[in-house]
mmCIF file of C-alpha atoms and ligand atoms in Angstrom:
data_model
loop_
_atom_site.group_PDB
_atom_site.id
_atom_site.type_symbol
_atom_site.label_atom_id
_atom_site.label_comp_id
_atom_site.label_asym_id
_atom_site.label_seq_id
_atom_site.Cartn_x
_atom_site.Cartn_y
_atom_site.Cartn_z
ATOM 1 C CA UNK A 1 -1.443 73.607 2.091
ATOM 2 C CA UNK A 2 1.230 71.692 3.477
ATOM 3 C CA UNK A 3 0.899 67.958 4.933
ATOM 4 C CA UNK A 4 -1.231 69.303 8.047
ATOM 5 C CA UNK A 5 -3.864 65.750 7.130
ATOM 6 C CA UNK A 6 -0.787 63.764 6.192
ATOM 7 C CA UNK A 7 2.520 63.645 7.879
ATOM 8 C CA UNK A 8 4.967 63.054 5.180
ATOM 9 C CA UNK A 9 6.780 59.160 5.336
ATOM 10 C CA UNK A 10 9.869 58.825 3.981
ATOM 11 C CA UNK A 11 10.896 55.611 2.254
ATOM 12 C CA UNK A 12 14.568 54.805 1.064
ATOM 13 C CA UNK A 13 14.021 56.751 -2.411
ATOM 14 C CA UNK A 14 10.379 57.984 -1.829
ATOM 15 C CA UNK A 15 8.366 60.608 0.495
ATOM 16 C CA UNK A 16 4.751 59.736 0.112
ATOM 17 C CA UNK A 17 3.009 63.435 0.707
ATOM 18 C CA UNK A 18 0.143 65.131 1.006
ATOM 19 C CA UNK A 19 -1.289 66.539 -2.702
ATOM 20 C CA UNK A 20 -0.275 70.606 -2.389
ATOM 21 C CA UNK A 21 -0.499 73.620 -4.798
ATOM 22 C CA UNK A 22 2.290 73.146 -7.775
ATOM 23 C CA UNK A 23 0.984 69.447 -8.361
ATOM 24 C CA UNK A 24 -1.085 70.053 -10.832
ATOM 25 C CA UNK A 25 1.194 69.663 -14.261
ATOM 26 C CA UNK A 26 2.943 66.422 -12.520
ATOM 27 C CA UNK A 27 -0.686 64.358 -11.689
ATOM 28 C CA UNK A 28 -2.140 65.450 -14.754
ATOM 29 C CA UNK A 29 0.782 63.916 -17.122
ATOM 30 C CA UNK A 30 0.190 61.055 -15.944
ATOM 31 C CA UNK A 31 -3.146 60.606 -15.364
ATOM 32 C CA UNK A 32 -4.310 61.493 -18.784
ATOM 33 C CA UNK A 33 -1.768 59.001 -20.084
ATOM 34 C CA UNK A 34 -4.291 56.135 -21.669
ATOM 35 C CA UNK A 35 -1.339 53.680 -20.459
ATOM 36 C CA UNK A 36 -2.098 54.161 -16.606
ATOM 37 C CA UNK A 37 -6.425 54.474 -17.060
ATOM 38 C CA UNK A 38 -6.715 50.854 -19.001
ATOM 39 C CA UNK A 39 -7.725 49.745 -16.347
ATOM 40 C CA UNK A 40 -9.006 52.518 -13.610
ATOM 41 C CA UNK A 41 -12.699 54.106 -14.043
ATOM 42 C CA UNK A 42 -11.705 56.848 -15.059
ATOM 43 C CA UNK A 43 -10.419 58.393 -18.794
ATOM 44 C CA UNK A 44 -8.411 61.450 -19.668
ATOM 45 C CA UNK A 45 -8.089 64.506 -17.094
ATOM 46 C CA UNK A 46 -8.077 68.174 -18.290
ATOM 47 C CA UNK A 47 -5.850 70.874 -16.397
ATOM 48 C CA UNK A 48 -9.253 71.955 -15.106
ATOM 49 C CA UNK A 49 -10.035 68.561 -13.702
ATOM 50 C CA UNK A 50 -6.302 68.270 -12.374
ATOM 51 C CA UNK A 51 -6.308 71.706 -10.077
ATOM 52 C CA UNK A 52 -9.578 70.401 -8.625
ATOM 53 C CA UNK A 53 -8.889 67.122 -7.401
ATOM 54 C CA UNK A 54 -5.054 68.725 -6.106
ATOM 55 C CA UNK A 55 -7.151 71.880 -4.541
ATOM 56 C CA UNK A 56 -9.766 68.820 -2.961
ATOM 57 C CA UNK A 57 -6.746 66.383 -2.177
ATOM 58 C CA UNK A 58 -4.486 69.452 -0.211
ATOM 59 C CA UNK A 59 -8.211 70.130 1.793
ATOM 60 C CA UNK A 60 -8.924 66.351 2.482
ATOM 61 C CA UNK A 61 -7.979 64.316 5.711
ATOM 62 C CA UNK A 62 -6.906 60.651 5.745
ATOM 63 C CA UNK A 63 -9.016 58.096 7.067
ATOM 64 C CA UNK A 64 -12.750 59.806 6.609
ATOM 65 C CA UNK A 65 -14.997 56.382 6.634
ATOM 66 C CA UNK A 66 -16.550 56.608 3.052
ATOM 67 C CA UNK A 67 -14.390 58.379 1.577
ATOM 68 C CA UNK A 68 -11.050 57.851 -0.491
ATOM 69 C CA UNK A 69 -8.151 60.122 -0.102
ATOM 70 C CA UNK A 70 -5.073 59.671 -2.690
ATOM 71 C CA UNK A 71 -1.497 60.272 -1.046
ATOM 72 C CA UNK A 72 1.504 61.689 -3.825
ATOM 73 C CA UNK A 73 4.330 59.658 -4.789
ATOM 74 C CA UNK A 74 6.997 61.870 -4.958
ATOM 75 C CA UNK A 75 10.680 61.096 -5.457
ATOM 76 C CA UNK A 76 12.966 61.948 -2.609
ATOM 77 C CA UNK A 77 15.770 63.788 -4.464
ATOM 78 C CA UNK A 78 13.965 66.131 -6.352
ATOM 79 C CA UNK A 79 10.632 65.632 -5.357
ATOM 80 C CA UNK A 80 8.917 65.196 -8.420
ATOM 81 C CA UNK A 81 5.531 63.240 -7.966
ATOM 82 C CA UNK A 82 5.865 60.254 -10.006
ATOM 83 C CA UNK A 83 2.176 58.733 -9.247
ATOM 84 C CA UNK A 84 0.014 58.285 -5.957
ATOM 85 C CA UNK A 85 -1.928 55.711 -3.689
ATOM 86 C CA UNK A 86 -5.417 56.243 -2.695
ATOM 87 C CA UNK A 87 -6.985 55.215 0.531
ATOM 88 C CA UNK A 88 -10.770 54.045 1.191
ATOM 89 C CA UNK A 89 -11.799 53.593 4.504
ATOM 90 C CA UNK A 90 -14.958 51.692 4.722
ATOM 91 C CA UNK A 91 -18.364 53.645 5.768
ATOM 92 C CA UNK A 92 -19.876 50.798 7.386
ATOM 93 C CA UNK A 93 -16.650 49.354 9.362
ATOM 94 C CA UNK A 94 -13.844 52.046 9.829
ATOM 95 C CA UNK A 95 -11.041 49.359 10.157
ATOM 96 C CA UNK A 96 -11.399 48.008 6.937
ATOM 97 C CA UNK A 97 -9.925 49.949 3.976
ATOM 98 C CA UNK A 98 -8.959 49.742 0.538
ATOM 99 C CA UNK A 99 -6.176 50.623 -1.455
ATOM 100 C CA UNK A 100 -5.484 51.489 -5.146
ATOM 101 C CA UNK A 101 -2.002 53.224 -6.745
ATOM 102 C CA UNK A 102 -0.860 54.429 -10.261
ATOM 103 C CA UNK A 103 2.269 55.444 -11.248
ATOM 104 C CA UNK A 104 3.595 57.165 -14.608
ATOM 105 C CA UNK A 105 4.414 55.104 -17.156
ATOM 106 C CA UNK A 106 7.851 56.504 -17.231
ATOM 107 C CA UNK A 107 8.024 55.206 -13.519
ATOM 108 C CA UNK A 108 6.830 51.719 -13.452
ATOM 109 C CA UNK A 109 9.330 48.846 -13.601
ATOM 110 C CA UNK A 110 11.759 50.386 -10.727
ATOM 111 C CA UNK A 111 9.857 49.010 -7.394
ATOM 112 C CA UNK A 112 8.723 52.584 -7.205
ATOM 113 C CA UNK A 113 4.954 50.857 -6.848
ATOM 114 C CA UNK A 114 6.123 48.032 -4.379
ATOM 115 C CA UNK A 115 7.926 50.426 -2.143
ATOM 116 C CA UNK A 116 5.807 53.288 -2.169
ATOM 117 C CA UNK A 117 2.744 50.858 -0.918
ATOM 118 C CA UNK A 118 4.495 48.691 1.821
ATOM 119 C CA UNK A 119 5.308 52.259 3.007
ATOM 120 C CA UNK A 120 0.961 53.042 2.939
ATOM 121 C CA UNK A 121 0.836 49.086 4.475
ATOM 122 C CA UNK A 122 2.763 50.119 7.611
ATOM 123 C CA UNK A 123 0.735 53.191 7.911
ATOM 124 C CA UNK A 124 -2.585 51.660 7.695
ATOM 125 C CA UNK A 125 -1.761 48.878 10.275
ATOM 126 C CA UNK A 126 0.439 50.481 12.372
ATOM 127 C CA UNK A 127 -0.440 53.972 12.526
ATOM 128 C CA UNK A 128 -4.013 54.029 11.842
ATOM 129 C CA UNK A 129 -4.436 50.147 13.750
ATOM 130 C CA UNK A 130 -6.490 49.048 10.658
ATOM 131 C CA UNK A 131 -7.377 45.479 10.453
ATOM 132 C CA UNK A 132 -7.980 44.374 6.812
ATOM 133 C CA UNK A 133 -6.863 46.108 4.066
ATOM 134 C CA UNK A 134 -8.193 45.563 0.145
ATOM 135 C CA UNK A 135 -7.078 45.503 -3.331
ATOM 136 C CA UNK A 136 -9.658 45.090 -6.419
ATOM 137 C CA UNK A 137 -8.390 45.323 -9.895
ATOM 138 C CA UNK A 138 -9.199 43.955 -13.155
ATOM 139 C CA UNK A 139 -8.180 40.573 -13.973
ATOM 140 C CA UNK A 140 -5.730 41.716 -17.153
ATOM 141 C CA UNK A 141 -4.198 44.178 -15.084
ATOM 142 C CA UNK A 142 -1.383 42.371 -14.370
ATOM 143 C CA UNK A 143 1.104 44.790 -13.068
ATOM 144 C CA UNK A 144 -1.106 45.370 -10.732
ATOM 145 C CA UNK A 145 -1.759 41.836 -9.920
ATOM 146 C CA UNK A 146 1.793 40.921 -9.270
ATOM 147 C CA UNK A 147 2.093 44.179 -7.594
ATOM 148 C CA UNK A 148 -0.040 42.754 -4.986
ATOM 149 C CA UNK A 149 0.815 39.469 -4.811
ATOM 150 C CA UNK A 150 4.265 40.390 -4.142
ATOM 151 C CA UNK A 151 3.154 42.480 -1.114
ATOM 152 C CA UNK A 152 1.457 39.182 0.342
ATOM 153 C CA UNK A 153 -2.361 39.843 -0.624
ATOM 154 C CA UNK A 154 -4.045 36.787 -0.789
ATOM 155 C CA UNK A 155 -6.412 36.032 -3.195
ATOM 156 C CA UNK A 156 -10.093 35.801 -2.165
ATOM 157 C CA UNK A 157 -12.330 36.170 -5.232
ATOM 158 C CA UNK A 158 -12.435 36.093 -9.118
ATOM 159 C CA UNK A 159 -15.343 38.262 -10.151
ATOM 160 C CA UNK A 160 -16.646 36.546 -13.465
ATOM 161 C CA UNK A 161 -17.948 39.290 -16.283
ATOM 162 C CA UNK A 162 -18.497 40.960 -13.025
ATOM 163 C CA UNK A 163 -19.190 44.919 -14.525
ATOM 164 C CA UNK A 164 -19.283 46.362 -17.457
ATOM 165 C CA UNK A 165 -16.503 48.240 -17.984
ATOM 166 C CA UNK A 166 -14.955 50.315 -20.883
ATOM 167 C CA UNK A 167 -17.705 48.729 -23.376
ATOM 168 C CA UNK A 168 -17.299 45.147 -22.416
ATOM 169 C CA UNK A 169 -17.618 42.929 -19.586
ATOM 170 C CA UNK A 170 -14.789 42.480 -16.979
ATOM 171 C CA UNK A 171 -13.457 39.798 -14.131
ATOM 172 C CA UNK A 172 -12.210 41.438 -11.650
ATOM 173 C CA UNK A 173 -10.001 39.468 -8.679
ATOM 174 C CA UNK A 174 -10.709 40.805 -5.296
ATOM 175 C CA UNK A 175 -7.229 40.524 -3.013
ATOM 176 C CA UNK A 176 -7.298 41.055 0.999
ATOM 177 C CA UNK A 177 -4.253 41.195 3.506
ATOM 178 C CA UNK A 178 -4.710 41.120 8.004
ATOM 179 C CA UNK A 179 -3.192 43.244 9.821
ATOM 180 C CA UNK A 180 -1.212 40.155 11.389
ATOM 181 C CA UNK A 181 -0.406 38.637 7.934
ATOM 182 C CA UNK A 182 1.378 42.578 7.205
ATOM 183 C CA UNK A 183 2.910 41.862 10.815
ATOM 184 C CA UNK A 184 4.763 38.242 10.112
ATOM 185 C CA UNK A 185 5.794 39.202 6.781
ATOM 186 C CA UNK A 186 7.453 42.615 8.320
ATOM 187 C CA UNK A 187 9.168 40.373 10.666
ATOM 188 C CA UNK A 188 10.916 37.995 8.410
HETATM 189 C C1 LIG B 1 0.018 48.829 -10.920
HETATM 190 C C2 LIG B 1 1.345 49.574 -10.989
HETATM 191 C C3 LIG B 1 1.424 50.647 -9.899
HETATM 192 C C4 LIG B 1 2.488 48.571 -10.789
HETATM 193 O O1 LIG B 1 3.706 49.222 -11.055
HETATM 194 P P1 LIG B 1 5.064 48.387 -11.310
HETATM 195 O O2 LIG B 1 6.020 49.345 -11.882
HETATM 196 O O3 LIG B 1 4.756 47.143 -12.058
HETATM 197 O O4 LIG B 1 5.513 47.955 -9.845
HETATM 198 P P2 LIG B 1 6.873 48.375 -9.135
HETATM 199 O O5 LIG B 1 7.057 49.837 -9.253
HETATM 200 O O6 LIG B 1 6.851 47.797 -7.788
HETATM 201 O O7 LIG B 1 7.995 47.705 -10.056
HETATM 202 C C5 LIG B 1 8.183 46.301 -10.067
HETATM 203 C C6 LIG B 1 9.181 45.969 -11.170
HETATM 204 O O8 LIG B 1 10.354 46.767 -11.015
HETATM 205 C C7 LIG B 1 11.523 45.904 -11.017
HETATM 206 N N1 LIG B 1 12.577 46.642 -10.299
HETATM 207 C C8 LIG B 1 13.547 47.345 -10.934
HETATM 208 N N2 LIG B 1 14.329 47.952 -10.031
HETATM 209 C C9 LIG B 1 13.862 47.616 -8.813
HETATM 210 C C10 LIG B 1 14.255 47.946 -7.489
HETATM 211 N N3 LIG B 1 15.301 48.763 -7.250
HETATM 212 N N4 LIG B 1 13.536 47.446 -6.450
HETATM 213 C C11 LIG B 1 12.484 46.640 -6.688
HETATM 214 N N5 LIG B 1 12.061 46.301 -7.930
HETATM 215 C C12 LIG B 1 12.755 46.787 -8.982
HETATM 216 C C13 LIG B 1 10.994 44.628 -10.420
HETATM 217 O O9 LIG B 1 11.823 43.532 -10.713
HETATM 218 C C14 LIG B 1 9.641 44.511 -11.124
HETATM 219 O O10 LIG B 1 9.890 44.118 -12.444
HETATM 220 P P3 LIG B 1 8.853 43.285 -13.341
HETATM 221 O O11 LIG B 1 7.713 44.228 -13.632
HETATM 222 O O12 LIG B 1 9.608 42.938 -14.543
HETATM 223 O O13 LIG B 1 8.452 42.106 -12.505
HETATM 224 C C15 LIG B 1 1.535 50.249 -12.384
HETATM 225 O O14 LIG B 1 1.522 49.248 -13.381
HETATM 226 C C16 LIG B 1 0.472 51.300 -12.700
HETATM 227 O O15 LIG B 1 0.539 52.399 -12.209
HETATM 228 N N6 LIG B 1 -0.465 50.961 -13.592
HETATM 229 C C17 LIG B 1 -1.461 51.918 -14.054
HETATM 230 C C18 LIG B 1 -2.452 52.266 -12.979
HETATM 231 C C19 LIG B 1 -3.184 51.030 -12.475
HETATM 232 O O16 LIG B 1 -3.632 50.200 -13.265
HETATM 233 N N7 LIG B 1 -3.315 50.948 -11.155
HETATM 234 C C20 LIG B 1 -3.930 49.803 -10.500
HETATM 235 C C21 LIG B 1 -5.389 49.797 -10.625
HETATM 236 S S1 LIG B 1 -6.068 48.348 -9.855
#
């Protein structure tokens, strides 16, 4: 399948794309990389486990309330998927979302992650008219934290010990941005 649920944005070195046959040896290098999972809920992926969730992404449509749909990262000159952002929108109020993103450790460190999801941002509030968007992530995670933060997330909560995760308890900080907070910061 093509990007029939998606329709492909370009960024100045990116095209975020829908998942598609061919995939499969890209997502699974880095998703089996214990770097990248420190921190997700997941651990390890199998080739088996990698052509399902490609054969399930290149099937799925964006924006199905209660359900998360991941979006590849792929590099605009050769098109090699360097990582992907995933997309929640909420069951109980379908303009609300949430947002996560991983990228190959091979990847990180070049504002791949930065401008790969200010790309998703002005999808989710201008194309799809979303009103809040959300970010959870562990508390040590702090790529990811910055990663945020530099986009303009606020700050609204700091889970103590608030699951257990990967045999231990974790905080977790939960980060929101408006629609019209996405809007001003465009504009300057
Ligand atoms: C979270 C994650 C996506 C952040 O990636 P990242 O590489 O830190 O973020 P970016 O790609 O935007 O890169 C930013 C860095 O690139 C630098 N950079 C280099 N060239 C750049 C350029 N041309 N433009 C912008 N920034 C550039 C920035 O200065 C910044 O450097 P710093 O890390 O020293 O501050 C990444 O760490 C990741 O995939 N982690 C594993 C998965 C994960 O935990 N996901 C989140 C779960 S909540």
């Amino acid at each position: 399948m093509s990007d029939r649920c998606f329709i492909p944005i370009a960024t100045k070195r990116l095209r975020l794309r829908a998942f598609r046959a061919g995939d499969e040896a890209a997502f699974l290098a880095y998703r089996a990389d214990p770097e990248v999972s420190r921190y997700q809920s997941w651990d390890g992926c199998t080739p088996a486990d990698a052509a399902a969730f490609v054969a399930e992404m290149a099937a799925h449509d964006a924006d199905i309330p209660g359900t998360w749909y991941q979006i590849a990262v792929a590099r605009k000159d050769d098109d090699a998927v360097l990582g992907d952002l995933a997309l929640h929108t909420s069951a109980t109020d379908r303009r609300q979302v949430e947002i996560g993103y991983s990228l190959g450790s091979a990847h990180q460190g070049q504002g791949y992650a930065t401008e790969a999801v200010a790309a998703l941002l002005d999808f989710v509030f201008e194309r799809l008219g979303k009103h809040r968007a959300i970010a959870a992530m562990d508390t040590r995670n702090h790529r990811s934290v910055a990663l945020v933060e530099r986009l303009g997330f606020r700050r609204e909560a700091h889970f103590l010990e608030h699951c257990w995760f990967k045999g231990a308890w974790s905080d977790e900080y939960a980060y929101a941005l408006l629609a019209r907070e996405w809007s001003l910061r465009r504009a300057a």
